[in-house]
Short mmCIF file of C-alpha atoms in Angstrom, two decimals:
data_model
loop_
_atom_site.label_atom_id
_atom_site.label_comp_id
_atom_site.label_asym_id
_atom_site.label_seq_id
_atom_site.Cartn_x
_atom_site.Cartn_y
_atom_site.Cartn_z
CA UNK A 1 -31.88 -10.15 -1.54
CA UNK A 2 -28.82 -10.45 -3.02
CA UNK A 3 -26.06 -12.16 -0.54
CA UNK A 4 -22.56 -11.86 -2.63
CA UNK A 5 -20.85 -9.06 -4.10
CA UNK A 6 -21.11 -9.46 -7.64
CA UNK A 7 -18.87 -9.84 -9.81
CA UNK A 8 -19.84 -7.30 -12.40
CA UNK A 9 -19.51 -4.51 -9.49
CA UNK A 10 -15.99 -5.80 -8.37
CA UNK A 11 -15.07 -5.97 -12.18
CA UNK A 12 -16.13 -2.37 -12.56
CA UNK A 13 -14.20 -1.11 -9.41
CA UNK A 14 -10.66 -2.95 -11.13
CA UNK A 15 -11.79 -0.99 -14.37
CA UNK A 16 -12.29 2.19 -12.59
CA UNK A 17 -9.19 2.33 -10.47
CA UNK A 18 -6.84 1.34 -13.03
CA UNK A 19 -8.52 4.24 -15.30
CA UNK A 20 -8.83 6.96 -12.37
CA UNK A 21 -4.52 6.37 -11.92
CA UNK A 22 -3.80 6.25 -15.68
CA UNK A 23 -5.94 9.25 -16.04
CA UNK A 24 -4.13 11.14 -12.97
CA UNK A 25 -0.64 9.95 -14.00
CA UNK A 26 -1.33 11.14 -17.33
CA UNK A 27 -2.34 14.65 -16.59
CA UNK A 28 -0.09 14.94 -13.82
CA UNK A 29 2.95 13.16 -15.41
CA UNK A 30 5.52 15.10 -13.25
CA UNK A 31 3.79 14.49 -10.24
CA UNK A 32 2.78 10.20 -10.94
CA UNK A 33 3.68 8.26 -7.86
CA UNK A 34 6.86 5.62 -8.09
CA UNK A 35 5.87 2.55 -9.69
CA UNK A 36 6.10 0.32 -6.82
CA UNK A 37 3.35 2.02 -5.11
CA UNK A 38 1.08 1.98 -8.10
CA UNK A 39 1.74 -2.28 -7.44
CA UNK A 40 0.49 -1.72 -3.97
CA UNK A 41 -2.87 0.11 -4.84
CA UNK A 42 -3.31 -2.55 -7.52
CA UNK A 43 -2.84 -5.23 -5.10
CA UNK A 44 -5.12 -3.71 -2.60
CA UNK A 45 -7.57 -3.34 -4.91
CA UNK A 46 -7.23 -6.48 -6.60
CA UNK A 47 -7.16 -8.27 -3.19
CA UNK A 48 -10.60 -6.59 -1.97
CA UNK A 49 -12.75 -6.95 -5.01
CA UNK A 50 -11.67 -10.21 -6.38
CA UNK A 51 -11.54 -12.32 -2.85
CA UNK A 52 -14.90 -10.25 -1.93
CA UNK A 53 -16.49 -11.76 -5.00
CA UNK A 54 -14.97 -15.04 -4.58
CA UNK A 55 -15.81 -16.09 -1.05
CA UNK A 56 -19.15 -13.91 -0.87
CA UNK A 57 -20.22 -17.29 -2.99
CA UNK A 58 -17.54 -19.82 -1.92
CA UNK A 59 -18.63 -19.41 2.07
CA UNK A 60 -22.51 -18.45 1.68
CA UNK A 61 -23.45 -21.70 2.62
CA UNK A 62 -20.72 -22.68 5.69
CA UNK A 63 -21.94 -24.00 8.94
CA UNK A 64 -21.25 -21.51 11.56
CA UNK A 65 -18.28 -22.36 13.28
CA UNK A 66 -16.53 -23.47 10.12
CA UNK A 67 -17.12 -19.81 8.62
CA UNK A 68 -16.02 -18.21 11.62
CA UNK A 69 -13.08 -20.60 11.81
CA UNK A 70 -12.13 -20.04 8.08
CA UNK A 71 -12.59 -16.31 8.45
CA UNK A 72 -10.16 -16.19 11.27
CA UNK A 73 -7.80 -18.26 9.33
CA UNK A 74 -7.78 -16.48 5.81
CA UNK A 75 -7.76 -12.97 7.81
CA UNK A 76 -5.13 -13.97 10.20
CA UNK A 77 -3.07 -15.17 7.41
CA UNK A 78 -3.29 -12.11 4.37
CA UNK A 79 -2.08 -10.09 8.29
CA UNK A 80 0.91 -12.69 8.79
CA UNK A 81 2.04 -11.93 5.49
CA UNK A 82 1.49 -7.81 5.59
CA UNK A 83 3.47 -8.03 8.69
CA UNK A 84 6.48 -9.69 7.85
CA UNK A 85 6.99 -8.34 4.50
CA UNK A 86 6.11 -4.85 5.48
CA UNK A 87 8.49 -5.66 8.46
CA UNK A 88 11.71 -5.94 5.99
CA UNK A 89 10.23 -3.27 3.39
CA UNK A 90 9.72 -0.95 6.00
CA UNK A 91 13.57 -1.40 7.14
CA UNK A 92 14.83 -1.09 3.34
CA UNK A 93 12.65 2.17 2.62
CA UNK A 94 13.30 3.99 5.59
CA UNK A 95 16.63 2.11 7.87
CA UNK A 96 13.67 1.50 10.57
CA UNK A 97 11.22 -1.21 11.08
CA UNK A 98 8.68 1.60 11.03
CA UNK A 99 6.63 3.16 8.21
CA UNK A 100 7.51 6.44 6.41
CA UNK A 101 7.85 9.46 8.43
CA UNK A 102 7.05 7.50 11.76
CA UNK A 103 5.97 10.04 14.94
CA UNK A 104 3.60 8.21 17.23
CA UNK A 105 4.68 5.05 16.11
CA UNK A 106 8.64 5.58 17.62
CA UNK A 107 7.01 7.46 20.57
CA UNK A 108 4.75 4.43 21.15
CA UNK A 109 7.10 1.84 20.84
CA UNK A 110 10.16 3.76 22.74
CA UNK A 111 7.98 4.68 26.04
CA UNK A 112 6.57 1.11 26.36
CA UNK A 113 9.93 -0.02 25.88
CA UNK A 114 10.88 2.47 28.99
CA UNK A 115 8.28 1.26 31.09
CA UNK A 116 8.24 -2.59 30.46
CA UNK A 117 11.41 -1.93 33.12
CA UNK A 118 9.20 -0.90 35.34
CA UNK A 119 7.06 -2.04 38.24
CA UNK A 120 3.41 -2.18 38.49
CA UNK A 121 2.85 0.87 40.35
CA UNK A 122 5.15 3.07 38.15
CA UNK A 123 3.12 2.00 35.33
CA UNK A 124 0.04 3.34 37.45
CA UNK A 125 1.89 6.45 38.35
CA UNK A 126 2.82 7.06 34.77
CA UNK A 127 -0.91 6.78 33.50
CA UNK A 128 -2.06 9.12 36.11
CA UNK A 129 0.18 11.51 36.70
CA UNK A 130 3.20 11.49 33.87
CA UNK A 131 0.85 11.35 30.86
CA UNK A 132 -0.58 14.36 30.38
CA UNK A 133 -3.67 12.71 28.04
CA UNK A 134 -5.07 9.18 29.03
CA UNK A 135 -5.84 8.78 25.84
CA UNK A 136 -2.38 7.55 24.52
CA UNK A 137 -1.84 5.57 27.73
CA UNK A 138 -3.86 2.49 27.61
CA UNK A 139 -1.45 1.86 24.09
CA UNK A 140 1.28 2.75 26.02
CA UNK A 141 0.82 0.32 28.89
CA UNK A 142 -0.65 -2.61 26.55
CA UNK A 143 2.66 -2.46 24.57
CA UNK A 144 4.65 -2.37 27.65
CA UNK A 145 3.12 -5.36 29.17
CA UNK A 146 3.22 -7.46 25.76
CA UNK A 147 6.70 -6.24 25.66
CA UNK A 148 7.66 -8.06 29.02
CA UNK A 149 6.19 -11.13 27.44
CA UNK A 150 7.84 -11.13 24.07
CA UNK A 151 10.86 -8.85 24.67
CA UNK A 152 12.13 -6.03 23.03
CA UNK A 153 10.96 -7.37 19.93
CA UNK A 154 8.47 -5.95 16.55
CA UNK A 155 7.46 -8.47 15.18
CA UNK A 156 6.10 -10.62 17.64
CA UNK A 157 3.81 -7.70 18.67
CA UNK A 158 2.86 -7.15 15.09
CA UNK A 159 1.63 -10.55 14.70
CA UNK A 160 -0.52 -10.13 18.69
CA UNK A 161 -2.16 -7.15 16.13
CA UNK A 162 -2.56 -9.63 13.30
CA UNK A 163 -4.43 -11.87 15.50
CA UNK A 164 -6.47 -9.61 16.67
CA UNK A 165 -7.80 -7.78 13.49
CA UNK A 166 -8.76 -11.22 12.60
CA UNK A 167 -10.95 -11.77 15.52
CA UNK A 168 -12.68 -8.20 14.85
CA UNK A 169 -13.97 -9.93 11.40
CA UNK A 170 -15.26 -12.82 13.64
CA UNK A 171 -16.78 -10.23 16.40
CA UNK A 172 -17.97 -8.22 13.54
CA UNK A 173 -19.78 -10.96 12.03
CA UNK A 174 -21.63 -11.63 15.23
CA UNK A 175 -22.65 -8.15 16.09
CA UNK A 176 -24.07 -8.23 12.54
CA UNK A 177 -25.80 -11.51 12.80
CA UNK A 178 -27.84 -10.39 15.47
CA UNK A 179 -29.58 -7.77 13.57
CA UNK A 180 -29.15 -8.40 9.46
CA UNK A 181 -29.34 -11.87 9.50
CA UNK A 182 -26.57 -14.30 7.95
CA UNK A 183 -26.56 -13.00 4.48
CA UNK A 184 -25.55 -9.61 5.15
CA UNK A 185 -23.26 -9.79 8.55
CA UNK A 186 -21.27 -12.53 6.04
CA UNK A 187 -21.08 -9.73 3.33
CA UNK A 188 -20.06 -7.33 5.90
CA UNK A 189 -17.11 -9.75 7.66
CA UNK A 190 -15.57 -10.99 4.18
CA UNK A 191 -15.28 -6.99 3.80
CA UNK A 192 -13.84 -6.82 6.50
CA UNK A 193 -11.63 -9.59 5.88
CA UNK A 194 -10.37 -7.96 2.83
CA UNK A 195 -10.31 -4.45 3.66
CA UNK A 196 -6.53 -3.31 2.32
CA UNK A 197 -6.79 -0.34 5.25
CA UNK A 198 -7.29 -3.13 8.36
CA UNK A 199 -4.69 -5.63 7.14
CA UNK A 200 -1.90 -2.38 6.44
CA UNK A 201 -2.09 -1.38 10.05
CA UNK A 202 -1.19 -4.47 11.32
CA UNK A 203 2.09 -3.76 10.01
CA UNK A 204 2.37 -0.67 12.20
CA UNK A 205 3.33 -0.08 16.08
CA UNK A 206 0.27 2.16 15.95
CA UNK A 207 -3.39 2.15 18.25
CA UNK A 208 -5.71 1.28 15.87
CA UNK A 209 -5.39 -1.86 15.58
CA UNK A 210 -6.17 -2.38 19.21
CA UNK A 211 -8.86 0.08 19.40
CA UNK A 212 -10.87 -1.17 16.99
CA UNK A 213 -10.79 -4.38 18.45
CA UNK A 214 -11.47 -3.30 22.04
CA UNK A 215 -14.99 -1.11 19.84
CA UNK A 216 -16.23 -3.86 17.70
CA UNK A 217 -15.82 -6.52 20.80
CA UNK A 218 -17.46 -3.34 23.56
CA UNK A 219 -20.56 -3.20 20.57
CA UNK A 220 -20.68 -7.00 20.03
CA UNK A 221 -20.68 -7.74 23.85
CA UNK A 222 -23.25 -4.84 24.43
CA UNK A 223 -25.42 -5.54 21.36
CA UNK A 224 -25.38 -9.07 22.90
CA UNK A 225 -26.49 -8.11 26.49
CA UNK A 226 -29.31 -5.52 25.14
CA UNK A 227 -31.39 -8.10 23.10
CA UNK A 228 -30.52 -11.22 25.40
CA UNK A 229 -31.68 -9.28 28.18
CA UNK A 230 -30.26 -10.46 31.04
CA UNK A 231 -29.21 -8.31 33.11
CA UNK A 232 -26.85 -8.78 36.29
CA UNK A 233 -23.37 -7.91 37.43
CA UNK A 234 -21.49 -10.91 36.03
CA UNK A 235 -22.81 -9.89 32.55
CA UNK A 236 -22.46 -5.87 32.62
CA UNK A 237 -18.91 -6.16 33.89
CA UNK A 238 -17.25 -6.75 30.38
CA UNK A 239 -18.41 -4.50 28.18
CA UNK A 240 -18.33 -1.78 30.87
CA UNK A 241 -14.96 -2.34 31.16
CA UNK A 242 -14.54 -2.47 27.03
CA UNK A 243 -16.24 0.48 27.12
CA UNK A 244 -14.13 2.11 29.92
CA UNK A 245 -10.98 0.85 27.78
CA UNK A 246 -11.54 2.85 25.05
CA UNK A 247 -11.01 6.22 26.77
CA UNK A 248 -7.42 5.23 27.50
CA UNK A 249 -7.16 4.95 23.38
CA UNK A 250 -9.03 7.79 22.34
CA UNK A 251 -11.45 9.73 23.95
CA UNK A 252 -13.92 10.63 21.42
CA UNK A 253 -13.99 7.09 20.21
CA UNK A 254 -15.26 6.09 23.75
CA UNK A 255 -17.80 8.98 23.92
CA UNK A 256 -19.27 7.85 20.62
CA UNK A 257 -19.04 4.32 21.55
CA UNK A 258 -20.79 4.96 24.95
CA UNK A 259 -23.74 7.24 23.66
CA UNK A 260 -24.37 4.51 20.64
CA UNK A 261 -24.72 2.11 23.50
CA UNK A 262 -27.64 4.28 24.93
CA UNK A 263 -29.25 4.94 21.86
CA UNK A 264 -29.73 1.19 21.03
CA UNK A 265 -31.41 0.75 24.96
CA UNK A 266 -33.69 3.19 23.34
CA UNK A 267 -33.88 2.31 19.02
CA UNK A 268 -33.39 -1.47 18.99
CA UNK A 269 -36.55 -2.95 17.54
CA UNK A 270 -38.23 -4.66 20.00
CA UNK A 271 -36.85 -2.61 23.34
CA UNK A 272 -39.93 -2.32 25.64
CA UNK A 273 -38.43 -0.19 28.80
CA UNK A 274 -40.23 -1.78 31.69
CA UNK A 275 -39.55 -0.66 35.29
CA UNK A 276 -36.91 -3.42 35.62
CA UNK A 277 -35.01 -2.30 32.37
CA UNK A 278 -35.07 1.37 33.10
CA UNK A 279 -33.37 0.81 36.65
CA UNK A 280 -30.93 -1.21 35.38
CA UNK A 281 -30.27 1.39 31.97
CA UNK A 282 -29.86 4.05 34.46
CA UNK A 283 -27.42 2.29 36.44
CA UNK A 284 -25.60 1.79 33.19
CA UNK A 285 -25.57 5.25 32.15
CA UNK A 286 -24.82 6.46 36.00
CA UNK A 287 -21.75 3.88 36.11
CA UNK A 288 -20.61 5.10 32.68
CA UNK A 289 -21.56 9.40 33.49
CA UNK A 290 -19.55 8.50 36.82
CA UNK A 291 -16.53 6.67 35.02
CA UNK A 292 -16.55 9.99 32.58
CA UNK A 293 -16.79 12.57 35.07
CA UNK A 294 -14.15 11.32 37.12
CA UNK A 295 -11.12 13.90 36.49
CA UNK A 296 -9.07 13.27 33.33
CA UNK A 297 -10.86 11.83 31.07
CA UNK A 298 -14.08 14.61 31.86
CA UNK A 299 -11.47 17.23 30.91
CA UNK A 300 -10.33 15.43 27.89
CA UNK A 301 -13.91 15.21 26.83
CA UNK A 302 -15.22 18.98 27.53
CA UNK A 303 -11.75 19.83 26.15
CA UNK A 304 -12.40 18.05 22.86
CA UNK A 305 -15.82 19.49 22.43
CA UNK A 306 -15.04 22.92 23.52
CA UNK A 307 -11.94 23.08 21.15
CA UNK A 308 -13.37 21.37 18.26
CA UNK A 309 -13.71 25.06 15.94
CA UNK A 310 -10.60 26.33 17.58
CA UNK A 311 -8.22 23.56 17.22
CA UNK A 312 -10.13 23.07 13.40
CA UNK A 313 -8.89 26.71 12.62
CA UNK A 314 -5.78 25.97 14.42
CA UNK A 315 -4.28 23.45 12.62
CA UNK A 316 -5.66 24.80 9.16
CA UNK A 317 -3.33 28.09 10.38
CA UNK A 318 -0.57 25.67 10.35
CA UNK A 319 -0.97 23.49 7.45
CA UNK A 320 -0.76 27.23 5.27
CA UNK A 321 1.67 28.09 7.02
CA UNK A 322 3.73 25.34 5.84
CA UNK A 323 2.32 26.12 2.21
CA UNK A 324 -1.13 24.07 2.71
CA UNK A 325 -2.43 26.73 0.49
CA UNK A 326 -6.18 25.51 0.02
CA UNK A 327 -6.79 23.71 3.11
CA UNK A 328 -8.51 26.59 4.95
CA UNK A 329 -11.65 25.43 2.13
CA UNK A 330 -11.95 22.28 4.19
CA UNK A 331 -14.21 23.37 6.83
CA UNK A 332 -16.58 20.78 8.63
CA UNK A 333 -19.66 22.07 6.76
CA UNK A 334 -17.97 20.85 3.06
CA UNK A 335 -16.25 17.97 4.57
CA UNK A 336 -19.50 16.15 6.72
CA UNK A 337 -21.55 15.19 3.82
CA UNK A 338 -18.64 13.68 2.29
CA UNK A 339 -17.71 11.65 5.36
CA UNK A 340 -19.23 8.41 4.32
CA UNK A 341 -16.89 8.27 1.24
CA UNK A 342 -13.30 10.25 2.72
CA UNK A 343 -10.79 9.64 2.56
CA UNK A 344 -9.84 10.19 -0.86
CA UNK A 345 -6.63 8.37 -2.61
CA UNK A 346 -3.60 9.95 -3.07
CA UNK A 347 -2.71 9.20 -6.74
CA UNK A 348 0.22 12.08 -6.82
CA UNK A 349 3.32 12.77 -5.39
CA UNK A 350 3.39 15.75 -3.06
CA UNK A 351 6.83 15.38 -1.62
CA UNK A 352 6.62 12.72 1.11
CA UNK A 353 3.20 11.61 2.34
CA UNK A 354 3.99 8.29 1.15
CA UNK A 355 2.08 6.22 3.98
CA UNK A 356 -0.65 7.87 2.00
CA UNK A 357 0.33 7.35 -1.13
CA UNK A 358 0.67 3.85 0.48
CA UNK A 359 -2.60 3.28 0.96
CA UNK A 360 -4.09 4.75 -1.85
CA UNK A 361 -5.42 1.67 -3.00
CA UNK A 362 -7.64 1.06 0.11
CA UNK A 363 -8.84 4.33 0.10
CA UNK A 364 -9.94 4.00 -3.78
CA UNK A 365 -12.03 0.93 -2.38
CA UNK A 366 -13.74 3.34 0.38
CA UNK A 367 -14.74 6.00 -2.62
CA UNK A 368 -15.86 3.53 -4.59
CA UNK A 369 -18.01 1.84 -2.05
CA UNK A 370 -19.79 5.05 -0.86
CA UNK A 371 -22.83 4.56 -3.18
CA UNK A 372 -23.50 1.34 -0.83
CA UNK A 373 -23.57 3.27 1.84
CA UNK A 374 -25.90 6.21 0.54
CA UNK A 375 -28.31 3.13 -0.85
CA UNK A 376 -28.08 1.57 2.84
CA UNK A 377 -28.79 5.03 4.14
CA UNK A 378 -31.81 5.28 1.64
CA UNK A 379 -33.51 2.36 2.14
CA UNK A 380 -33.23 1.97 5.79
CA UNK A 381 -35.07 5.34 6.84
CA UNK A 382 -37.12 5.59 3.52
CA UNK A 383 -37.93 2.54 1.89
CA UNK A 384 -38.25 -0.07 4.53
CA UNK A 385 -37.71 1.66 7.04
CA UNK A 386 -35.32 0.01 9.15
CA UNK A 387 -33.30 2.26 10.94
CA UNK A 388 -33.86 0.85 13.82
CA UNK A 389 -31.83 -1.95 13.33
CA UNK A 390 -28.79 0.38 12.99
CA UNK A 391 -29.58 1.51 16.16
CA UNK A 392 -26.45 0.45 17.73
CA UNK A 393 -23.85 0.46 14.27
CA UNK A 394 -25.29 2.96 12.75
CA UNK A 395 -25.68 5.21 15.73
CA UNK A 396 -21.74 4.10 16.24
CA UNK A 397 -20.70 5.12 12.48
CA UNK A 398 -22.32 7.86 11.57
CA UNK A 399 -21.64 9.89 14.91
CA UNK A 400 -18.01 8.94 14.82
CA UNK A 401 -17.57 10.50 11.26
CA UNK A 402 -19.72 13.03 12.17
CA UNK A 403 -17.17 14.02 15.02
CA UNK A 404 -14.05 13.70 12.94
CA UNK A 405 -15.77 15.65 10.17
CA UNK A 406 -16.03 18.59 12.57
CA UNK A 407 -12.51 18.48 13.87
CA UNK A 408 -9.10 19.30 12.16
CA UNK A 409 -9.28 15.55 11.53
CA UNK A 410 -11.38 15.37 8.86
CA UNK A 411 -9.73 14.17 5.93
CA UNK A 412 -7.08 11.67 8.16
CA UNK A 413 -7.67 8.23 6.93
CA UNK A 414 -5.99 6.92 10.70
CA UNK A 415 -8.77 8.96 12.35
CA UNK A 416 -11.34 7.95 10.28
CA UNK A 417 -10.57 4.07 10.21
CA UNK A 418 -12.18 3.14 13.54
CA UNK A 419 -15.50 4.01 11.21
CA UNK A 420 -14.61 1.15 8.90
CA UNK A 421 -15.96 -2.27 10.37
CA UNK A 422 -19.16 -0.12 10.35
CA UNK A 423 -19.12 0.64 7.04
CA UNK A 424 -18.69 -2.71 6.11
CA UNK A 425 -22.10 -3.04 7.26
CA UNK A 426 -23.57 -0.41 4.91
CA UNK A 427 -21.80 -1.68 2.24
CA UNK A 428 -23.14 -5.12 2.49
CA UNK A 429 -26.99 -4.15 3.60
CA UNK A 430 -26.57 -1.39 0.84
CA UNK A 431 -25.41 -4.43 -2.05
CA UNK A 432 -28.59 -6.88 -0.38
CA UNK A 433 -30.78 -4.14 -1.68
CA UNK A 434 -29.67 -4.28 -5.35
CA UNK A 435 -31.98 -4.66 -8.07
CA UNK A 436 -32.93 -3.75 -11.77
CA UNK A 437 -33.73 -0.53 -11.09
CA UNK A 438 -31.43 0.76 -8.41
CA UNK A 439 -28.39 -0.26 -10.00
CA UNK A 440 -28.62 2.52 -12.47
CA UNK A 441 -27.62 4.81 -9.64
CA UNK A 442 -24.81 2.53 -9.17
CA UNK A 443 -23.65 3.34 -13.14
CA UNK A 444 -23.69 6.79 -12.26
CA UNK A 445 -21.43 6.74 -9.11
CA UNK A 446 -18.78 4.83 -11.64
CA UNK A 447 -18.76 8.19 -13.31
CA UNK A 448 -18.27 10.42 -10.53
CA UNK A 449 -15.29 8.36 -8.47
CA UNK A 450 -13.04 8.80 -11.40
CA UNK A 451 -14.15 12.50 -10.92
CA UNK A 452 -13.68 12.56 -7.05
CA UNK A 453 -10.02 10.69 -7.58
CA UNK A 454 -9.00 13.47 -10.31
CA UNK A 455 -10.19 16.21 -8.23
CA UNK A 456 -8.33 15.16 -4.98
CA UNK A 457 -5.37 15.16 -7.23
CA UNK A 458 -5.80 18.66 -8.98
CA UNK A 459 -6.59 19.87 -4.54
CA UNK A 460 -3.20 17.96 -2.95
CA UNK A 461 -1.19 19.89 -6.25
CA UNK A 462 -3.01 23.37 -5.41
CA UNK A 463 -2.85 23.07 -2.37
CA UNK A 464 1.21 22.83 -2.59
CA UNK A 465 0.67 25.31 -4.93
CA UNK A 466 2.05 23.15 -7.88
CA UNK A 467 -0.33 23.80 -10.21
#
């Protein structure tokens, strides 16, 4: 098994990345994106597959607590850094603190300023009566009350986010442990660590930083009470309430979440239901069914589901409307099978989308990682026959892209990055299973994600219609 990520596959995703954009700029000269954000994919790529490689090998062999303590520190810091620089490039590039374009983040940031003025029960009468949708509000009032403790200030908040995407690698690495052992969950959290995507939204007044902590910390704390099995009120309580939490952030992330939850009572190897277990599972599920039918949140949910091929037609309507001329060919049934790898990188320049363009680089690292995922995939219902032990991530994962895939969502890289910490997991159980004769699959995914980068270019230009 191996238990790094080697350094002739990071070596080969700098070669491929720098070839995919030369290639793209090259055919698409008049459409390259500015220099300075070729430097930012090239130092999100560099940063992932270089310090992947590095301490894969430099931490294998840590104690416990001193790789959880260095992972906190090496995470929190690469966030410190994002944050503060982002903070003043931000303010240069656009006059605002805020990234390019910034909606939700200014509408975030503005109503928690509004209601940090405010008294306890305004903030209660504002979550359940004002807000139309609960599941902005739980931001809304978190900001607000971090706001009465730092003031009306951006960066302190941005470095409460920094702090906690750090801990996620440390909760991830424990929710891992559990069922992959310490080779792989360390794989998995220096990922993590790493990712370009995770350390970028710390710089941003938006939810997802948050919400992925509140999921990998209401799987870790679940995952922990399943196999530990013991069962009482003092240790349900949390990640009930995690769980809870996560409908006031986004409401299909909880559902997902919540029905994971239920499939590892039922997967996990090792999960005899006695009499005992079953009354206290369906006082779990009847707590959470009760908590989901209770007004709001129940609409919110039927709503969702309902709407899914409506509002998916919907907002294709709109996009070619406002000249998204090929978008209409990005139904569920193309985009699903493709989930493990979207979203693509942005190599061109559209006119605007530069938060995209942005990020390009950490996307590139998602593509390129796929084939880890499809060899996790592979070997855990075929070959070894494991899928049990991805009861509870994989359960997580797969339904949540499965869900965005199906909605007008399902090329959004912010929609699709609460999936991320789980695919961390794929990637690393899909590298463990490398050998002499798999890897020549991996040589033939370095020939299609130069493909998959070129064609996402030639789509966002027809699609424009600037072909």
């Amino acid at each position: 098994m191996i238990s790094f990520f080697p350094k002739s596959i990071s070596n080969k995703g700098i070669a491929l990345y720098i070839a995919s954009l030369a290639i793209v700029s090259i055919l698409y000269f008049s459409y390259a994106i500015p220099f300075e954000f070729m430097i930012f994919g090239f130092v999100e790529v560099i940063t992932f597959f270089v310090l992947s490689t590095l301490y894969s090998k430099k931490w294998k062999e840590l104690p416990d607590k001193k790789f959880e303590k260095n992972v906190f520190l090496i995470a929190f810091g690469l966030r410190i850094v994002w944050v503060i620089f982002s903070y003043f490039f931000y303010k240069a590039k656009t006059g605002i603190p805020f990234e390019f374009e910034a909606g939700d983040s200014l509408y975030y940031y503005e109503e928690s300023d509004w209601l940090r003025h405010e008294s306890i029960a305004k903030i209660w009468y504002y979550m359940v009566t004002i807000q139309k949708s609960v599941s902005d509000s739980g931001y809304i009032i978190y900001l607000s009350i971090l706001q009465k403790l730092v003031g009306y200030y951006i960066i302190p908040v941005r470095l409460v986010k920094a702090a906690l995407s750090a801990y996620t690698c440390v909760l991830l690495y424990r929710l891992a442990n559990r069922t992959f052992g310490e080779k792989i969950s360390r794989l998995a959290c220096i990922f993590s660590v790493f990712m370009p995507n995770l350390i970028i939204y710390c710089g941003m007044h938006l939810k997802e930083t948050e919400m992925i902590f509140l999921l990998i910390a209401f799987l870790e704390r679940s995952d922990n009470l399943i196999r530990n099995k013991k069962y009482s009120f003092g240790t349900i309580i949390l990640p009930l309430l995690l769980g809870i939490s996560l409908f006031f952030f986004r409401t299909a992330l909880g559902a997902v979440a919540v029905l994971s939850v239920i499939t590892a009572l039922i997967f996990l190897p090792g999960q005899k239901i006695n009499k005992g277990r079953r009354v206290i599972t369906l006082i779990w599920v009847a707590i959470t069914i009760g908590v989901l039918a209770g007004g709001t949140i129940a609409n919110e949910v039927e709503e969702m589901w309902q709407d899914r091929t409506t509002n998916q037609a919907s907002k294709r309507s709109q996009q070619i409307s406002r000249g998204n001329l090929w978008v209409q060919y990005a139904t569920g049934t193309i985009m699903a099978p493709m989930a493990f790898v979207l979203p693509f990188a942005t190599m061109v320049d559209t006119g605007g989308q530069y938060n995209q363009i942005l990020i390009h680089g950490g996307c590139y690292v998602r593509n390129f990682m796929g084939i880890f995922v499809l060899l996790a995939l592979f070997y855990a219902i075929f070959k070894k026959k494991t899928w049990r032990d991805f009861a509870l991530i994989g359960s997580f994962t797969v339904g949540y892209m499965i869900v965005v895939a199906l909605s007008s969502f399902s090329s959004s890289e912010r929609f699709l990055l609460p999936s991320l910490p789980g695919l961390t997991v794929f990637w690393a159980y899909g590298v463990s299973q490398l050998n002499a004769k798999n890897i020549q699959i991996v040589k033939w995914w370095y020939i299609l994600v130069p493909i998959m980068e070129i064609g996402w270019a030639y789509f966002k230009l027809g699609n424009k219609g600037l072909l």
